[in-house]
């Protein structure tokens, strides 16, 4: 399944250790080519009319229409009144912040490999000599139950496993609700997209991102530009430190998180299922010289061995299927091997005309 990706090509360096060492110049390994640096690309720090849409899920049918518009126009939106408890959201973020501030030896027990990516990591992709991102992370499986292994989850702080379980349960319920709305908005039966994912037999995983302070934030990125390979992404951002940027034409919009809102984005698998009516959108993360940042990205994915293709109801003579069938297992090998590469993967997948 991993195509022989057993070990990292070079020794792993923890970005947090670099940051805490007090260095004033970042190592060359983290310096992006000039055209990728945040200082040399257009980006807007938000004026009020330049933020991704904020949708109140308590708004009845009008919120369904707002989600339809957001999926068509942005691929990203924020949601409030989503049903996940605000205290749980805050505790989840702070429990993970506490984990990243544990002594290094406590974290190293969970050091990951490219075989499954589970655990404590500092790079995505296995290309030797690649330019790296200014971040550490923790990756774990929540679903299916066969892949959920508490022993691969941190044991400190003492309540973190219970918090992950409670948080995952509530976010999965929220995802199910969104899937029904996304499906109905396409004119499909509201269970259609969920069924294409495998019904209740789906995948879900959590990637917690830790972006340490960076002495030269204009030269690097916390996470390079990419679209998400999976289905839906539910991001719990750091409410005090903006960092996520969403591509809008030639511009990068810095998202201003609303309090206790989730940031939702469409992944490549839903782009494929919808035959590109919904589109995944490139995004990236900038870093900060004064403040660290923690965010939780919850990925709601298809069952990994089901071939994902455009649903029949959305394929017509005028709009033929744009993508051939491919399982999510096959699909995610690309980002796990090459690292984040804009939207090159889903665009390369398109069937030749």
XYZ file of N, CA and C in Angstrom, residues 3 8 40 50 61 64 72 75 87 91 119 164 184-185 208 267 292 310 347:
57
model
N 3.906 1.394 -1.246
C 4.877 1.373 -2.328
C 6.310 1.295 -1.819
N 12.335 7.421 6.352
C 12.600 8.751 5.813
C 13.967 8.751 5.120
N 6.422 37.311 -1.677
C 6.478 37.672 -3.099
C 5.242 37.213 -3.863
N -13.440 40.421 2.515
C -12.533 39.492 1.845
C -12.214 38.310 2.747
N -33.080 26.052 5.938
C -32.809 25.841 4.512
C -31.863 26.885 3.941
N -28.360 25.747 3.779
C -28.075 24.807 2.687
C -27.713 25.576 1.416
N -19.460 26.203 -4.571
C -19.258 26.559 -5.986
C -18.232 27.682 -6.137
N -15.000 26.773 -2.337
C -14.446 25.484 -1.898
C -14.104 25.458 -0.419
N -16.658 24.070 24.469
C -15.671 23.707 25.504
C -14.787 22.560 25.016
N -10.767 22.574 24.563
C -9.941 21.603 25.277
C -9.102 20.777 24.304
N 1.626 9.005 14.026
C 2.525 9.437 15.086
C 3.040 10.845 14.884
N -9.691 13.168 22.414
C -9.672 12.807 20.984
C -10.913 11.981 20.638
N -27.715 16.600 -1.305
C -29.009 17.169 -1.704
C -28.805 18.388 -2.602
N -27.790 19.193 -2.330
C -27.532 20.390 -3.145
C -27.149 20.048 -4.584
N -2.748 16.955 13.603
C -2.602 18.140 14.444
C -1.309 18.826 14.036
N -12.436 18.302 -0.385
C -11.231 17.596 -0.810
C -11.381 17.015 -2.209
N 3.590 31.005 18.175
C 3.379 29.649 17.659
C 1.899 29.498 17.313
N -16.859 9.700 -10.690
C -18.039 10.568 -10.695
C -19.332 9.751 -10.583
N -5.629 17.366 -11.093
C -5.659 17.808 -12.486
C -5.055 16.736 -13.394
